[in-house]
Coordinates of C-alpha atoms in Angstrom, one line a residue:
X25 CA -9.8 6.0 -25.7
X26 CA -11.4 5.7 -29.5
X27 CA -14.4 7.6 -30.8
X28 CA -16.1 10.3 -29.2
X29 CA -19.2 11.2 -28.2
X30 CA -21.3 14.5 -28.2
X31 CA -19.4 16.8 -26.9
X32 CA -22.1 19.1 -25.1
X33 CA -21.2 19.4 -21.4
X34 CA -24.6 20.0 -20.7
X35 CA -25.7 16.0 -21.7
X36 CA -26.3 14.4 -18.8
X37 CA -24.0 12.4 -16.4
X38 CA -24.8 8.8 -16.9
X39 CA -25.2 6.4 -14.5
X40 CA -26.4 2.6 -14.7
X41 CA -30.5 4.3 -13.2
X42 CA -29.9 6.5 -16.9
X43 CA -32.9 6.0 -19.2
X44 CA -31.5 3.4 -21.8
X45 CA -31.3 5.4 -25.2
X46 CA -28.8 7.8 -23.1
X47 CA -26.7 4.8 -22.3
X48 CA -27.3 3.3 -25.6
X49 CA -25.4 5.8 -27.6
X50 CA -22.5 7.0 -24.8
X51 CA -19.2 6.0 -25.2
X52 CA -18.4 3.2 -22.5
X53 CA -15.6 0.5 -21.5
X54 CA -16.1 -3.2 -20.3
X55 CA -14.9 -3.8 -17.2
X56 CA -13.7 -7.5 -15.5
X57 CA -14.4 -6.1 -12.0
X58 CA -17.6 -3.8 -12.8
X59 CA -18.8 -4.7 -16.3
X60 CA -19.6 -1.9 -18.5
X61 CA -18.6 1.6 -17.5
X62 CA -20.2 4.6 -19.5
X63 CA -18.2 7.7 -19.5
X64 CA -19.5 11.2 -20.0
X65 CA -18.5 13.8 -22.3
X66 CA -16.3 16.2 -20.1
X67 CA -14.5 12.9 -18.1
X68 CA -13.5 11.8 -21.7
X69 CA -11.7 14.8 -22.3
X70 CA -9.7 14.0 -19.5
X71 CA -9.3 10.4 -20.3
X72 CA -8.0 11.3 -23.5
X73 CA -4.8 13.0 -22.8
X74 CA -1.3 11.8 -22.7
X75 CA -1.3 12.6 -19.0
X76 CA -3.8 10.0 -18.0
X77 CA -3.3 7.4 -20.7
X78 CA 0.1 7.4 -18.6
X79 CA -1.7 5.4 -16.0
X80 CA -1.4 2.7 -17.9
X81 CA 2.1 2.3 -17.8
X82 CA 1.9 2.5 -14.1
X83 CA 1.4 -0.8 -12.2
X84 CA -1.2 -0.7 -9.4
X85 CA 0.5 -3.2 -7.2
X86 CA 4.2 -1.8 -8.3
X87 CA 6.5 -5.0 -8.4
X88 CA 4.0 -7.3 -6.6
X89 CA 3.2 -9.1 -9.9
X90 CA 7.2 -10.6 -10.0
X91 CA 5.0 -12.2 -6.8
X92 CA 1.5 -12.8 -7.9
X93 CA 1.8 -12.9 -11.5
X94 CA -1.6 -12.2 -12.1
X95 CA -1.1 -9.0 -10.7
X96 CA -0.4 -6.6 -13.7
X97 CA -3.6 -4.3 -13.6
X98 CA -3.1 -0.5 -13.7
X99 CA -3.6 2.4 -12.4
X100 CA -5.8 3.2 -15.5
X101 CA -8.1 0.4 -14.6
X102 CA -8.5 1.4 -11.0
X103 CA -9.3 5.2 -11.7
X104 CA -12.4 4.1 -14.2
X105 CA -13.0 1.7 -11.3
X106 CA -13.3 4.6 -8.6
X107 CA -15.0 6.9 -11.8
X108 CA -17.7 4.4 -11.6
X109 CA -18.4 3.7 -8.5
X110 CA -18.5 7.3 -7.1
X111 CA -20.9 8.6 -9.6
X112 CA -22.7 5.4 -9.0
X113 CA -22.8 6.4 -5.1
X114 CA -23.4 9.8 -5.3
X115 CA -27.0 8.6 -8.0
X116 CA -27.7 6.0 -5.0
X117 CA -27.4 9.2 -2.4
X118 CA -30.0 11.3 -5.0
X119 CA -32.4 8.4 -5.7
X120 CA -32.5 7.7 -2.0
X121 CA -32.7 11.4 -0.6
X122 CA -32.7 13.6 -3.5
X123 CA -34.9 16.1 -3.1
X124 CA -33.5 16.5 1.4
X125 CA -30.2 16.5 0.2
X126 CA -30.5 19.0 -3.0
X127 CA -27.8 16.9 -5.0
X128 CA -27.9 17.9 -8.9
X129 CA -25.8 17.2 -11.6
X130 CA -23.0 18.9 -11.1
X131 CA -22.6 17.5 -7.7
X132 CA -22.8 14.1 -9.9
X133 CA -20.0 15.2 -12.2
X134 CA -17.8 16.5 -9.6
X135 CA -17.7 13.3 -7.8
X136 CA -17.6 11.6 -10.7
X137 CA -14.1 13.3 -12.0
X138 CA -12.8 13.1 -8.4
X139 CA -13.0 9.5 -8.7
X140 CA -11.3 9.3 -12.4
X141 CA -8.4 12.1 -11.4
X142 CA -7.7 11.2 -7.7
X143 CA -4.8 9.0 -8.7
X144 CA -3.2 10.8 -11.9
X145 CA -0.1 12.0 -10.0
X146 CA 1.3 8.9 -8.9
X147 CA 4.8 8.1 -9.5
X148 CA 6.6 5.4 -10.6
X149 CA 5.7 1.7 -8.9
X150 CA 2.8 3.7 -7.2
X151 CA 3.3 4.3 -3.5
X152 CA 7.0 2.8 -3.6
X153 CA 8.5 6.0 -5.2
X154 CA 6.9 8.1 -2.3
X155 CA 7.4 6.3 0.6
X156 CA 11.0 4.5 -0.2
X157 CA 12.7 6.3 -3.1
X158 CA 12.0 10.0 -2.7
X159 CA 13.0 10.1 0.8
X160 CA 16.2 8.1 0.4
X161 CA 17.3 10.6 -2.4
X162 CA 15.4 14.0 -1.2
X163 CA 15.6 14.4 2.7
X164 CA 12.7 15.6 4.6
X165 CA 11.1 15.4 0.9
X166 CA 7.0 15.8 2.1
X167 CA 5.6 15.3 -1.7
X168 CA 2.9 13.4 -2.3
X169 CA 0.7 11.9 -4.8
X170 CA -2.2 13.7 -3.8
X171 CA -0.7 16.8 -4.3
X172 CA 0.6 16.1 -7.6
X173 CA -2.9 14.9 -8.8
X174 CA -4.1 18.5 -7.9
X175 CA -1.3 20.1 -9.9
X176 CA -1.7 17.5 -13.0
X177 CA -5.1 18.3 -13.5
X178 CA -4.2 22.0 -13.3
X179 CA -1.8 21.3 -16.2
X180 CA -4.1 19.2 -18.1
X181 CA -6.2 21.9 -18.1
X182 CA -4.7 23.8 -19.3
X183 CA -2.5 22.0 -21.6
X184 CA -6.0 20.8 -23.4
X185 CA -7.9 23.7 -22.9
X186 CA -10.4 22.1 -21.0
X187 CA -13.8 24.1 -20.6
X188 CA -14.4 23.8 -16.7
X189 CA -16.2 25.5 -14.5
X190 CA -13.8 26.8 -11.8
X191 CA -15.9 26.1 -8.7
X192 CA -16.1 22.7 -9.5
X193 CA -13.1 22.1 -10.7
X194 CA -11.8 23.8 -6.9
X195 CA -14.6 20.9 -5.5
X196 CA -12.5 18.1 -7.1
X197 CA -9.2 18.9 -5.8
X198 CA -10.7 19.5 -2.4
X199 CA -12.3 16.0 -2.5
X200 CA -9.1 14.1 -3.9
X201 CA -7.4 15.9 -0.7
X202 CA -10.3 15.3 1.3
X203 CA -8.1 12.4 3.4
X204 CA -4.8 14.3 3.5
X205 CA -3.2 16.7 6.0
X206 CA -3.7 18.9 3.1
X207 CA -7.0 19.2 3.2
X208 CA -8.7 22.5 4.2
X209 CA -12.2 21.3 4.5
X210 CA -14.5 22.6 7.1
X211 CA -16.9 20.0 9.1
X212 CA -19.9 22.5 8.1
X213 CA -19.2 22.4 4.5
X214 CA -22.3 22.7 2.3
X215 CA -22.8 18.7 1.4
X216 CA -19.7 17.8 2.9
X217 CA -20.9 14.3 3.0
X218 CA -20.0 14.7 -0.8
X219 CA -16.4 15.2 0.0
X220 CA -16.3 11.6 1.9
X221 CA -17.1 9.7 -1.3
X222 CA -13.4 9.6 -2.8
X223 CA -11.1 9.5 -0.1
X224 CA -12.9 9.4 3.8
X225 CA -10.6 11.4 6.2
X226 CA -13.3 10.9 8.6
X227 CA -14.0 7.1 8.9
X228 CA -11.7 5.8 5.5
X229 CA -15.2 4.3 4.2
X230 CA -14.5 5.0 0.7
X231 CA -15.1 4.0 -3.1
X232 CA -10.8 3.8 -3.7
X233 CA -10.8 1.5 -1.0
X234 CA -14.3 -0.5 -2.5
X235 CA -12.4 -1.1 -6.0
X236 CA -8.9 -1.9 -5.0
X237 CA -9.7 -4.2 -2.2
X238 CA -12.0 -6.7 -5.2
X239 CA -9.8 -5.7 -7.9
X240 CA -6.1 -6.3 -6.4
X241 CA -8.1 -9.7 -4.6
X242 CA -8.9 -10.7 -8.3
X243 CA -5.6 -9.9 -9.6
X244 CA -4.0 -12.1 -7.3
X245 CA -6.2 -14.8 -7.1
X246 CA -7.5 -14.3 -3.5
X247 CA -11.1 -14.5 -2.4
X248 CA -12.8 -11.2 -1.4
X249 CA -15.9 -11.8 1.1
X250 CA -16.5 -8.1 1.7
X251 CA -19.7 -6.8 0.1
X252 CA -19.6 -2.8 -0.7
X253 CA -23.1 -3.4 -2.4
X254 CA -24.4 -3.9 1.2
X255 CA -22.7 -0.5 2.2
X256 CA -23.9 1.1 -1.1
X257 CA -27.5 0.4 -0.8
X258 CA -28.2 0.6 2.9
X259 CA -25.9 4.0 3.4
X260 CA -28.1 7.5 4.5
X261 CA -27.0 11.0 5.2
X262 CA -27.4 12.3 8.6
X263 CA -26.0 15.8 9.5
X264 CA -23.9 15.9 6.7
X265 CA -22.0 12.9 6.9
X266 CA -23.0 9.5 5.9
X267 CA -24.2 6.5 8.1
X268 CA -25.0 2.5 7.9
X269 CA -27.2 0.7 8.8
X270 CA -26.4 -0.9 12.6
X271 CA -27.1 -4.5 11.3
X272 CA -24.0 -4.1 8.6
X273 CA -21.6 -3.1 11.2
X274 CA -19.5 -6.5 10.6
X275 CA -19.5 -5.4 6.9
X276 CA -17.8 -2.5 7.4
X277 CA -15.4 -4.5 9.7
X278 CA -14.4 -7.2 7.1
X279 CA -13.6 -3.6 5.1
X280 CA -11.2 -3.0 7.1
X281 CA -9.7 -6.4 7.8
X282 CA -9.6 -7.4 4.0
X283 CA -7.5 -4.7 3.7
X284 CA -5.5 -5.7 6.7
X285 CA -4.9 -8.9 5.3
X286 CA -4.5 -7.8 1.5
X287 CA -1.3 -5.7 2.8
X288 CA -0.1 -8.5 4.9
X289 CA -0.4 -11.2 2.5
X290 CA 0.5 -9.5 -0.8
X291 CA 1.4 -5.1 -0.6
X292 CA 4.0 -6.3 1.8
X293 CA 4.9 -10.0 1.4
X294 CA 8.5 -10.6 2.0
X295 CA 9.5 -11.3 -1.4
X296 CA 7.4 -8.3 -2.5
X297 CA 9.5 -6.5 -0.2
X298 CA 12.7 -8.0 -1.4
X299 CA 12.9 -6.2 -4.9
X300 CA 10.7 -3.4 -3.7
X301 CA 14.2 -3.1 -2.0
X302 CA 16.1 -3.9 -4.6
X303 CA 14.8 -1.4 -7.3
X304 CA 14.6 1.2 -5.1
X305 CA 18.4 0.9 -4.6
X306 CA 18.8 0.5 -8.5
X307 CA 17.0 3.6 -8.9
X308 CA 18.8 5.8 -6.1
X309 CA 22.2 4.6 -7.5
X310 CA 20.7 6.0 -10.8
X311 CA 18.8 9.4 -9.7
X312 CA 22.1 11.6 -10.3
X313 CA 22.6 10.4 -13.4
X314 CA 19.3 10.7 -14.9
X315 CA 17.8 12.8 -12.7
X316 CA 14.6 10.8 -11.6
X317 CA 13.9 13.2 -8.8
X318 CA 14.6 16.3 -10.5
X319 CA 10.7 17.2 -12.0
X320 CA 8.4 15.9 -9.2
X321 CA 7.0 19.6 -8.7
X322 CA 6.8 19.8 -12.9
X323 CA 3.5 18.3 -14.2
X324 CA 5.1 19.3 -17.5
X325 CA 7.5 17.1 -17.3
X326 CA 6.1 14.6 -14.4
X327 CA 3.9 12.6 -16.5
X328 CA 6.8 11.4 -18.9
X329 CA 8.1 9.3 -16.1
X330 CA 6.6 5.8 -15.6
X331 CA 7.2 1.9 -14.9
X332 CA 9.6 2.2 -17.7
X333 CA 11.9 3.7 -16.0
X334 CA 13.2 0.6 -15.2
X335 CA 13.7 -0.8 -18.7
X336 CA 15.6 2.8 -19.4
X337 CA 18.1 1.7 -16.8
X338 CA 18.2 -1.9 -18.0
X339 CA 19.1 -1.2 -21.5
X340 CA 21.0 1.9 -20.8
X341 CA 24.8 2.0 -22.6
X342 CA 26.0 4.3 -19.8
X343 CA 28.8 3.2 -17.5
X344 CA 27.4 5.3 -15.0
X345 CA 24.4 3.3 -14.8
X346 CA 26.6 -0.4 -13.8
X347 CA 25.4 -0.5 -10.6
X348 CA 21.9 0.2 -11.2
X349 CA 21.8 -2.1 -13.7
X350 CA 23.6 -5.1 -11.9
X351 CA 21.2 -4.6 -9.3
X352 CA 17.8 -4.6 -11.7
X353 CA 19.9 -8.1 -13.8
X354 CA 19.7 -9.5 -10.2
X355 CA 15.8 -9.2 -9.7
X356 CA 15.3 -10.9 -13.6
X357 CA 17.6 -13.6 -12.2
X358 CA 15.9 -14.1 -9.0
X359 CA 19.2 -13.4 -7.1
X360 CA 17.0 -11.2 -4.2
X361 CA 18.3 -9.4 -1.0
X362 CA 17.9 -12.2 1.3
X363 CA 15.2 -12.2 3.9
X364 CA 16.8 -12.9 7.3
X365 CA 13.7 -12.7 9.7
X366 CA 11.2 -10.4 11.3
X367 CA 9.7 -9.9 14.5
X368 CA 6.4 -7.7 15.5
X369 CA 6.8 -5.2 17.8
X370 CA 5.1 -6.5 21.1
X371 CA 1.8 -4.5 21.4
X372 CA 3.1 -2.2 24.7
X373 CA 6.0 -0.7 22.8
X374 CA 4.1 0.1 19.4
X375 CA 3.1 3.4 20.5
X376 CA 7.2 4.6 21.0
X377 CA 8.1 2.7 18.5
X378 CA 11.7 4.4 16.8
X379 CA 11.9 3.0 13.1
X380 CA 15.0 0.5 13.0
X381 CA 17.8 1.0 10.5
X382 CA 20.9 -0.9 9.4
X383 CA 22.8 0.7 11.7
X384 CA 21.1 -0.3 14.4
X385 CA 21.5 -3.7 13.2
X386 CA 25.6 -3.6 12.4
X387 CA 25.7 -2.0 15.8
X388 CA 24.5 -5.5 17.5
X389 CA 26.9 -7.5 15.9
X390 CA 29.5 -9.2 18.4
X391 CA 32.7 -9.6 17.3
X392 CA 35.3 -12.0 18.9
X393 CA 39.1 -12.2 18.9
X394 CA 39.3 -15.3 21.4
X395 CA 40.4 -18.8 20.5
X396 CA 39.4 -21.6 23.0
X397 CA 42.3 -23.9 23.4
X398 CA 41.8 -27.6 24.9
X399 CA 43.1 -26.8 28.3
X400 CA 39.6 -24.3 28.1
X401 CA 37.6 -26.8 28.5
X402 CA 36.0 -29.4 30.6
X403 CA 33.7 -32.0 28.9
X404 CA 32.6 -33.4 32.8
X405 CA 32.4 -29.6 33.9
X406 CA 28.2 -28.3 33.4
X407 CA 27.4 -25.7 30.7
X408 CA 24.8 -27.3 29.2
X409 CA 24.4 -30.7 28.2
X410 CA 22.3 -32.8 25.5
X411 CA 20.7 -36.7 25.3
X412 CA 22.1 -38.8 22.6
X413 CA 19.0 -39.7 20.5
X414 CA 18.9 -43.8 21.6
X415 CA 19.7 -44.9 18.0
X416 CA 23.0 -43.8 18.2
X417 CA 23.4 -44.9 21.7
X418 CA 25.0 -48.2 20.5
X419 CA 28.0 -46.6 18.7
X420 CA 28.6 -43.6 20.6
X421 CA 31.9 -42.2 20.7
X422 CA 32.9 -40.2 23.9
X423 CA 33.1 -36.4 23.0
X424 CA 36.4 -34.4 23.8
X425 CA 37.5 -31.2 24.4
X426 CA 39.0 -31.7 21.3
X427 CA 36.0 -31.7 19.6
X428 CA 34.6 -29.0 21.1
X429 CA 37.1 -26.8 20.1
X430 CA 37.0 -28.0 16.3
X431 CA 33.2 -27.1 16.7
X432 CA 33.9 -23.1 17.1
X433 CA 33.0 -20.7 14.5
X434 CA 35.6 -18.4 13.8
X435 CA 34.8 -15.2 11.9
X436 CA 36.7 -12.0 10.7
X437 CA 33.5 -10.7 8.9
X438 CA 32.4 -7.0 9.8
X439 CA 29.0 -6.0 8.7
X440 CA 28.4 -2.5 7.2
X441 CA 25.3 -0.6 6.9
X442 CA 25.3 -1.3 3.2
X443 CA 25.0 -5.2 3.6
X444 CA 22.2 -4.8 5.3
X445 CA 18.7 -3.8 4.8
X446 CA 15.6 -2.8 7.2
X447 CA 11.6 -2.7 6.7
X448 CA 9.5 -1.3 8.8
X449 CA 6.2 -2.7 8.1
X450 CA 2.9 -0.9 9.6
X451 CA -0.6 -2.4 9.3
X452 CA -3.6 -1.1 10.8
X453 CA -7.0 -1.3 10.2
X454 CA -6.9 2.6 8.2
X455 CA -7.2 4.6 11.4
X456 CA -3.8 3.6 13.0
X457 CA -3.6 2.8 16.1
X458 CA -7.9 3.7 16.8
X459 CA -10.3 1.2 16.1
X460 CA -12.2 2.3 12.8
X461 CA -15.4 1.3 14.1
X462 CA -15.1 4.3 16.6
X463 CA -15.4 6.8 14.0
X464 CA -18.1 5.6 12.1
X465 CA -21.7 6.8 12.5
X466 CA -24.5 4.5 12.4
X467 CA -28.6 4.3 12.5
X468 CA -31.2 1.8 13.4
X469 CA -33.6 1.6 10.7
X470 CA -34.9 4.5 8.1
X471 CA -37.4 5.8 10.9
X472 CA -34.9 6.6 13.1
X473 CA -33.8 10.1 13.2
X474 CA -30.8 9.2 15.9
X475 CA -27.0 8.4 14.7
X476 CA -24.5 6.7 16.9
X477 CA -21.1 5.2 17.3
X478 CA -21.5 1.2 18.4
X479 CA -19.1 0.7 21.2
X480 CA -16.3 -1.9 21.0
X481 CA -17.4 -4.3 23.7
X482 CA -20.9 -4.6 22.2
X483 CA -19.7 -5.9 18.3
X484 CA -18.2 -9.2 19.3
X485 CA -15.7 -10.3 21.9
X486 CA -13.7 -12.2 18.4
X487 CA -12.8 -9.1 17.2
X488 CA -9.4 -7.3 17.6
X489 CA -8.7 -5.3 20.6
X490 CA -5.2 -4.1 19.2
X491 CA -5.8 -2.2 15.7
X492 CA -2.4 -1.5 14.7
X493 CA 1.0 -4.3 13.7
X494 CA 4.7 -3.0 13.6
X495 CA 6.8 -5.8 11.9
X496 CA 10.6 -4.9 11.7
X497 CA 12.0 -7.2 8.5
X498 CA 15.9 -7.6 8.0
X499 CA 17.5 -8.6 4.8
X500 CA 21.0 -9.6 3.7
X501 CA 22.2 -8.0 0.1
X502 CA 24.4 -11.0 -0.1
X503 CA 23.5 -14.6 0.2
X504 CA 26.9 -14.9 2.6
X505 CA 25.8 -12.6 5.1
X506 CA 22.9 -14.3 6.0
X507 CA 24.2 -16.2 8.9
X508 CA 26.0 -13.0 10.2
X509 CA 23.1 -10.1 9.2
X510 CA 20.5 -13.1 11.5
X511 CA 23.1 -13.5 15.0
X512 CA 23.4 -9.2 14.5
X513 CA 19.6 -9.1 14.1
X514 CA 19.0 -11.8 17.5
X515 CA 21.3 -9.4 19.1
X516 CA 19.3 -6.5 18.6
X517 CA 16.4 -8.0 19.7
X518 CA 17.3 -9.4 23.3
X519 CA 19.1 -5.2 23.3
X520 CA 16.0 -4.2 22.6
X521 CA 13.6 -5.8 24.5
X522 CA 15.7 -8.4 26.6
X523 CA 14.1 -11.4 24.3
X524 CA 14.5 -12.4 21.0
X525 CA 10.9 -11.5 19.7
X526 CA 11.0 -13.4 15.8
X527 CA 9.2 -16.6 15.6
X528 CA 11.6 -19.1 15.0
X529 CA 15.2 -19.3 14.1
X530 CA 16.5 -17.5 10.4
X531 CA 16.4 -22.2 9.4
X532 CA 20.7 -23.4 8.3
X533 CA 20.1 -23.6 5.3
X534 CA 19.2 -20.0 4.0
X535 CA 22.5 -19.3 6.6
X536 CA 24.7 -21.8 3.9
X537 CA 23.7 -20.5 1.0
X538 CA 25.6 -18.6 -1.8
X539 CA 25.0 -16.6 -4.7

């Protein structure tokens, strides 16, 4: 990061309600979303290791800026985002209850360096190398990010020779897996509310969420009308777990429906989609020969891979790269997998929803050896029938079987699984299939004493009464399979569910195109 500051652990943690002469002489950033961030002694010593200067090379929208240009801010950036605005939360929490609540400076600094470290094992385009590469290359692979963040900091540790104390460094791995099925918290945790200020597993109200939602909503140029300040300043602790006010109830709703629309519009865009596709192929052609997947349980060696992976293949001499590399020359020329079409998964079949694949897809395809001859057909004889638009009524020519049979598509093509490839796209509102609201506790005023849930029918009748979308996206690898990857696609549908679900019709002229 630069210079230092004093390096006694026992200076205070800073916060913006600091007395001024501590701020004045800490070491601090300017950020675009937040303004200026001060950092404390022991974070810095985090900060400044190779491990998490990493971040920077790791994109927090992976390839979504080849979309949104704009959209080239790290994972660096977001972590002193979520830095910030945990300690800030946790000061609000002490200010408001401090002495009820018995929250000292250590709980301050816990939080704080749960918010700079929960993202630190992140792989390589950020949540695309977990949920599409590994899996394709490592089956029934259950690694996460999460997990890797506890075991970086463990290295970092003691790579640098950190001075910690061990109960609190055990507090912020148990609050970065606070939201996981790793977690091992108990409900009656002393100041579990604590442990809900990173990463919510109870209700997803969290200070991750309040950064990237204004910060990726910046990035790409997209307006951001939810207000975390409200949250921030109105939030109380009640039996351990904190509650909002009742009158900001559609504030924490637009929470979860900017992020809703922020994955519909821009995490998973179809284009976005497309080259996600596309460079998770490139890499899984490349995994045996450089052997991407090979250290993801090895801090030691995890934190030397980054966004420049992709560049290594690029520029790589191998021959055994080729494909990889044809494949990564096609996303700089803009020669993407095709997108075909997409349907959502009607409402009543969500809940058994079986993720589609390409197979299921080749496996619709009709194929046809017959040839209609003349003597097939009947022009007079009903099997459907059009108007001739009235301005070419005048010099109509009488249609023949003739023509008809001139008029049939003959094809020899045979799709293969490897033409072909399938998305299955899930948004919800953070809580799956539930409505958040439903897990969120709330209270009248700062008399009151009670804490409730508000039920559904009493919000508004405007707002959703399904929580959860399932969007099933089809692409073509080549710009020539279009037309036959789209009638497979239709076919699966009416299979499926006896219609064809997609919008509209995959439009001619994406079905003529070539590369």
């Amino acid at each position: 990061m630069g210079a230092y500051c004093n390096d006694d652990l026992n200076m205070p943690v800073y916060s913006a309600g600091a007395p001024t002469n501590e701020l004045r002489f800490s070491k601090h950033v300017y950020d675009n979303v937040h303004g200026n961030i001060y950092l404390d002694p022991l974070c810095l010593k985090f900060i400044d290791t190779e491990q998490f200067q990493r971040l920077r090379e790791l994109k927090q929208l992976g390839v979504t800026n080849m979309v949104y240009p704009g959209a080239v801010h790290s994972r660096f950036e977001h972590s002193l985002g979520v830095y910030w605005l945990a300690g800030e939360t946790a000061q609000k929490l002490k200010n408001f209850q401090g002495m009820e609540l018995d929250i000292d400076k250590h709980d301050l600094q816990t939080v704080r360096l749960a918010g700079l470290l929960h993202d630190i094992g992140h792989g390589p385009f950020s949540h695309m190398f977990e949920r599409e590469f590994l899996p394709k290359v490592m089956s029934g692979c259950e690694w996460s990010h999460e997990l890797m963040s506890v075991k970086m900091i463990d290295h970092i540790v003691d790579t640098h020779n950190i001075d910690i104390d061990a109960q609190m460094l055990k507090r912020v791995k148990d609050m970065i897996l606070a939201s996981t099925e790793y977690s091992q918290l108990k409900s009656n945790a002393e100041k579990r509310f604590l442990y809900d200020i990173v990463a919510n597993g109870r209700n997803g109200i969290d200070v991750d969420k309040f950064d990237y939602l204004v910060r990726d909503s910046r990035a790409c140029g997209l307006g951001c009308n939810f207000q975390f300040q409200r949250l921030t300043e109105t939030m109380r602790v009640m039996d351990n777990e904190i509650c909002y006010r009742a009158k900001e109830y559609r504030n924490v709703h637009k929470l979860f429906a900017t992020r809703a629309d922020l994955y519909r519009t821009v995490y998973t865009h179809p284009k976005v989609k497309a080259i996600e596709l596309m460079i998770v192929d490139a890499m899984v052609k490349a995994n045996d020969y450089l052997g991407i997947s090979t250290n993801i349980d090895d801090p030691s060696e995890y934190w030397k891979l980054d966004d420049t992976i992709l560049k290594t293949i690029e520029i790589a001499p191998d021959r055994e790269l080729a494909e990889a590399k044809d494949l990564i020359l096609r996303v700089r020329r803009r020669q993407l997998y095709q997108f075909c079409n997409e349907y959502a998964v009607p409402k009543e079949k969500i809940e058994h929803f079986k993720a589609v694949t390409a197979q299921d897809i080749v496996c619709s395809q009709k194929h046809t050896s017959l040839t209609l001859k003349e003597e097939d057909i009947a022009v007079t004889n009903f099997c459907n029938e059009y108007a001739v638009p009235k301005e070419k009524i005048e010099h109509f020519k009488a249609v023949t079987a003739q023509d008809i049979v001139c008029s049939q598509k003959h094809t020899s093509l045979t799709l293969k699984e490897e033409d072909i490839a399938v998305t299955n796209v899930k948004i919800d509102l953070a809580r799956g299939r539930e409505n958040p609201l439903e897990c969120i506790k709330f209270f009248k005023d700062y008399e009151s004493e009670e804490k409730f849930v508000i039920p559904e029918e009493r919000v508004s009748h405007l707002l959703p009464t399904t929580f959860q979308d399932m969007i099933v996206r089809v692409y073509a690898k080549k710009p020539e399979l279009v037309e036959a990857v789209s009638e497979a696609f239709e076919n699966f549908q009416v299979r499926t569910y006896g219609i064809k679900a997609q919008v509209h019709e995959t439009p001619e002229k994406k079905k003529r195109r070539v590369m």
